[in-house]
Coordinates of C-alpha atoms and ligand atoms in Angstrom, one line a residue:
M121 CA 15.9 21.6 0.3
N122 CA 12.2 21.5 -0.5
Y123 CA 10.5 18.4 -2.0
E124 CA 7.1 17.2 -2.9
V125 CA 5.8 13.8 -1.6
V126 CA 3.8 11.1 -3.5
I127 CA 2.0 8.8 -1.1
P128 CA 0.4 5.8 -2.9
A129 CA -2.6 4.8 -0.8
A130 CA -5.0 3.3 -3.2
G131 CA -4.3 -0.4 -2.3
Q132 CA -6.8 -3.0 -1.1
G133 CA -4.7 -4.4 1.7
K134 CA -5.4 -8.0 0.6
R135 CA -2.5 -9.5 2.6
M136 CA -3.7 -7.7 5.8
G137 CA -7.0 -9.4 5.3
A138 CA -9.0 -6.6 7.0
G139 CA -11.6 -6.6 4.1
H140 CA -10.7 -2.9 3.4
N141 CA -7.8 -0.6 2.7
K142 CA -5.4 -1.3 5.5
L143 CA -4.3 2.3 5.7
L144 CA -7.7 3.1 7.4
I145 CA -7.0 0.5 10.2
K146 CA -6.5 2.5 13.4
L147 CA -3.3 2.6 15.5
R148 CA -3.7 4.4 18.8
G149 CA -6.9 5.8 17.6
R150 CA -5.8 7.3 14.4
P151 CA -5.8 5.6 10.8
I152 CA -2.3 4.4 9.6
I153 CA -2.4 6.9 6.8
S154 CA -2.8 9.7 9.4
H155 CA 0.5 8.5 11.1
T156 CA 2.3 8.6 7.8
L157 CA 0.9 12.1 6.7
K158 CA 1.9 13.5 10.1
V159 CA 5.6 13.0 9.3
F160 CA 5.3 15.1 6.2
L161 CA 2.9 17.6 7.6
E162 CA 5.5 18.4 10.3
D163 CA 8.3 18.7 7.8
S164 CA 8.8 22.3 6.7
S165 CA 10.8 21.2 3.6
C166 CA 7.8 19.3 2.4
S167 CA 6.0 21.8 0.1
K168 CA 3.2 19.5 -1.3
I169 CA 1.7 16.1 -0.6
I170 CA 0.0 14.1 -3.4
L171 CA -2.1 11.2 -2.1
A172 CA -3.1 8.5 -4.7
I173 CA -6.4 7.1 -3.5
N174 CA -9.1 4.6 -4.6
P175 CA -11.8 6.9 -6.1
V176 CA -14.4 5.0 -3.9
E177 CA -12.7 6.3 -0.9
R178 CA -12.7 9.8 -1.8
E179 CA -15.2 10.8 0.8
I180 CA -13.4 8.9 3.5
F181 CA -9.9 10.5 2.6
S182 CA -11.5 14.0 2.1
D183 CA -13.0 13.8 5.6
L184 CA -9.6 12.5 7.0
I185 CA -7.6 15.5 5.6
K186 CA -10.1 18.3 5.9
D187 CA -8.9 19.3 9.5
L188 CA -5.2 19.0 8.7
D189 CA -2.7 21.8 8.2
P190 CA -4.3 24.3 5.9
N191 CA -0.8 25.7 4.9
K192 CA 0.3 22.4 3.4
P193 CA -1.7 21.5 0.2
I194 CA -2.7 17.8 0.0
S195 CA -4.0 16.9 -3.5
L196 CA -6.1 13.7 -3.7
V197 CA -5.6 12.0 -7.1
H198 CA -7.0 8.7 -8.6
G199 CA -4.9 5.6 -8.0
G200 CA -4.6 2.8 -10.5
E201 CA -4.7 -1.0 -10.6
E202 CA -1.1 -1.3 -9.5
R203 CA 1.0 0.7 -7.2
Q204 CA 3.2 1.9 -10.1
H205 CA 0.0 3.2 -11.9
S206 CA -1.0 5.1 -8.7
V207 CA 2.5 6.6 -8.4
F208 CA 2.7 7.7 -12.1
N209 CA -0.8 9.2 -12.0
A210 CA 0.2 11.2 -8.8
L211 CA 3.4 12.3 -10.5
K212 CA 1.4 14.0 -13.0
S213 CA 0.1 16.4 -10.4
A214 CA 3.7 17.3 -9.2
D215 CA 5.3 20.6 -9.9
E216 CA 8.0 20.8 -12.7
G217 CA 11.6 20.5 -11.5
G218 CA 12.8 19.7 -8.1
I219 CA 12.8 16.6 -6.0
V220 CA 9.9 14.2 -5.4
L221 CA 9.7 11.5 -2.7
V222 CA 7.6 8.4 -3.2
H223 CA 6.7 6.9 0.1
D224 CA 4.3 4.1 0.8
G225 CA 1.2 5.2 2.9
A226 CA 1.8 1.9 4.7
R227 CA 5.1 2.9 6.2
P228 CA 4.1 5.3 9.0
F229 CA 7.5 5.1 11.0
I230 CA 9.7 7.0 8.5
R231 CA 12.1 9.4 10.1
Q232 CA 12.7 13.0 9.0
S233 CA 16.6 12.4 9.2
V234 CA 16.4 9.8 6.5
I235 CA 14.0 12.0 4.4
Q236 CA 16.6 14.8 4.6
Q237 CA 19.5 12.5 3.4
L238 CA 17.5 11.1 0.6
V239 CA 16.5 14.5 -0.7
Q240 CA 20.1 15.8 -0.6
T241 CA 21.4 12.6 -2.3
A242 CA 18.7 12.7 -5.0
D243 CA 19.5 16.4 -5.7
S244 CA 23.1 15.6 -6.3
S245 CA 22.8 12.1 -8.0
G246 CA 19.2 12.0 -9.4
A247 CA 17.9 9.1 -7.4
A248 CA 18.2 7.7 -4.0
I249 CA 16.4 4.9 -2.0
A250 CA 16.2 3.9 1.7
A251 CA 17.4 0.4 2.6
V252 CA 18.7 -1.7 5.4
P253 CA 21.2 -4.7 5.2
V254 CA 19.4 -8.1 5.1
K255 CA 19.6 -10.0 8.4
D256 CA 18.2 -13.3 7.3
T257 CA 19.9 -15.8 4.9
I258 CA 18.0 -15.5 1.6
K259 CA 17.7 -18.4 -0.7
K260 CA 16.1 -18.9 -4.2
V261 CA 13.4 -21.7 -4.0
E262 CA 12.0 -23.7 -6.8
N263 CA 9.4 -26.3 -6.3
S264 CA 9.8 -26.2 -2.7
K265 CA 13.5 -26.9 -2.8
V266 CA 16.5 -24.7 -2.4
A267 CA 17.8 -23.7 -5.8
E268 CA 20.4 -21.3 -4.6
T269 CA 21.8 -19.6 -1.4
I270 CA 22.4 -15.9 -2.3
E271 CA 25.5 -14.2 -0.9
R272 CA 24.1 -12.1 1.9
S273 CA 26.9 -9.5 2.2
S274 CA 25.6 -7.4 -0.7
L275 CA 21.9 -7.9 -0.2
W276 CA 19.7 -5.0 1.1
S277 CA 16.1 -4.8 2.0
V278 CA 14.7 -1.8 0.1
Q279 CA 12.1 0.5 1.7
T280 CA 10.6 3.8 0.7
P281 CA 10.9 6.8 0.8
Q282 CA 12.7 6.8 -2.6
A283 CA 13.7 10.1 -3.8
F284 CA 14.1 11.4 -7.5
R285 CA 14.6 14.4 -9.7
I286 CA 10.9 14.7 -10.8
S287 CA 11.8 14.9 -14.5
L288 CA 13.9 11.7 -14.3
L289 CA 11.1 9.7 -12.6
L290 CA 8.5 11.0 -14.9
H291 CA 10.5 9.9 -17.8
A292 CA 11.2 6.5 -16.2
H293 CA 7.5 5.9 -15.6
A294 CA 6.6 6.9 -19.2
V295 CA 9.2 4.5 -20.7
A296 CA 8.0 1.7 -18.3
E297 CA 4.4 2.2 -19.4
R298 CA 5.5 2.2 -23.1
D299 CA 7.4 -1.1 -22.4
C300 CA 4.4 -2.6 -20.4
F301 CA 7.1 -3.0 -17.6
L302 CA 5.8 -3.4 -13.9
G303 CA 8.3 -2.9 -11.2
T304 CA 7.6 -3.5 -7.5
D305 CA 9.4 -0.1 -6.6
D306 CA 10.1 3.1 -8.5
A307 CA 13.9 2.8 -8.4
S308 CA 13.6 -0.3 -10.6
L309 CA 12.2 1.9 -13.5
I310 CA 15.4 4.1 -13.1
E311 CA 17.8 1.2 -13.0
R312 CA 16.4 -0.3 -16.3
L313 CA 17.4 2.9 -17.9
G314 CA 20.9 2.4 -16.7
K315 CA 20.8 5.2 -14.4
E316 CA 22.5 5.3 -11.0
V317 CA 20.4 4.9 -7.9
R318 CA 22.2 5.7 -4.5
V319 CA 21.4 3.9 -1.3
V320 CA 20.9 5.6 2.0
Q321 CA 20.8 3.4 5.1
G322 CA 17.5 3.6 6.8
H323 CA 16.1 2.0 10.0
Y324 CA 14.7 -1.4 10.6
D325 CA 11.6 0.0 12.2
N326 CA 10.5 1.7 8.9
I327 CA 8.3 -1.4 8.3
K328 CA 5.7 -1.7 5.7
L329 CA 2.4 -2.7 7.4
T330 CA 1.4 -5.5 5.2
T331 CA 0.3 -8.6 7.2
P332 CA -1.6 -8.9 10.4
E333 CA 1.6 -9.6 12.4
D334 CA 2.9 -6.1 11.4
L335 CA 0.2 -4.4 13.5
Y336 CA 1.7 -6.0 16.7
F337 CA 5.1 -4.6 15.6
A338 CA 3.5 -1.3 14.9
E339 CA 2.1 -1.1 18.4
A340 CA 5.6 -2.0 19.9
I341 CA 7.2 0.8 17.8
L342 CA 4.7 3.3 18.8
R343 CA 5.1 2.3 22.5
N344 CA 9.0 2.6 22.0
N345 CA 8.7 6.0 20.4
Q346 CA 6.4 7.3 23.2
K347 CA 9.1 6.3 25.7
G348 CA 11.7 8.2 23.8
Q349 CA 9.7 11.4 23.6
Ligands
CTP505 N1 -2.8 -0.2 -6.8 C1 -2.2 0.2 -5.7 C2 -1.6 -0.7 -4.8 C3 -0.9 -0.2 -3.7 N2 -0.8 1.0 -3.5 C4 -0.2 1.5 -2.2 O1 1.2 1.2 -2.3 C5 1.7 1.0 -0.9 C6 2.3 -0.4 -0.9 O2 1.5 -1.3 -1.4 P1 1.1 -2.6 -0.5 O3 1.8 -2.6 0.8 O4 1.2 -3.8 -1.4 O5 -0.4 -2.3 -0.2 P2 -1.6 -3.0 -0.8 O6 -1.5 -3.1 -2.3 O7 -3.0 -2.4 -0.2 O8 -1.5 -4.5 -0.2 P3 -1.9 -5.9 -0.8 O9 -0.9 -6.2 -1.9 O10 -1.8 -6.8 0.3 O11 -3.3 -5.8 -1.4 C7 0.4 1.1 0.0 O12 0.5 2.2 0.7 C8 -0.7 1.0 -1.0 O13 -2.0 1.6 -0.4 C9 -1.5 2.0 -4.3 O14 -1.4 3.2 -4.1 N3 -2.2 1.5 -5.5
LIG506 C1 8.1 -0.1 -2.7 C2 8.3 -1.2 -1.7 O1 7.9 -0.7 -0.5 C3 9.9 -1.4 -1.5 O2 10.1 -2.5 -0.6 C4 7.8 -2.5 -2.0 O3 8.4 -3.1 -3.1 C5 6.3 -2.4 -2.2 O4 5.7 -3.7 -2.5 P1 4.2 -3.9 -2.4 O5 4.0 -5.3 -2.7 O6 3.6 -2.9 -3.4 O7 3.8 -3.5 -1.1

């Protein structure tokens, strides 16, 4: 089943502390965003890539994609102040009908097997997200004191990709914008409409590169993947 992918890549990478967009940090000589793009460029089911970028980085990203697969259209669209705004703006460039994946540019280690499961699940149920069971004990903390320990057995750490029927996600973003609601992921916009969101078990190495330590993990994952090839 074909799908389009929206890749939000317009962040500032503040928590990484690199002083610039963390997606331009190089891993094994290639920018993080190139590693992420490679997965979708190599997936014959991916019909279109829509990259939401900071307009000031247009030249950088244009240079970065110019030598990529000419048979796979990559649209560069303007991102927004928040991740949600970037995604909504990119969605407006998606084709009508069908399935769209939203995948963080900061998650370069997504596997095609999970993508396929998500697309199939979203096609039948409307919305599907990748997630992994939480391994740590999670507690609610208030004023540096434990307020509550949350039962772990039903807690999952949510990742991207998140897959949706395009019409459903566009509607959810429009309603969220009308309501001035900001969510930290796209699925929350669907949930607030009372719609079902299915969960597909992902992999623990599908990490979001957010803080400097994540770069060490990324190097280890790349080394491990190289061994497996
Ligand atoms: N206004 C924004 C904010 C984030 N993103 C993208 O959304 C993904 C997940 O966001 P996050 O990991 O938080 O990236 P940053 O916002 O860059 O990080 P920080 O919050 O540390 O600044 C990233 O690929 C980021 O580029 C985006 O497209 N537009
Ligand atoms: C969408 C997400 O990756 C799911 O875990 C996460 O919510 C993004 O959060 P961020 O603060 O925008 O990186």
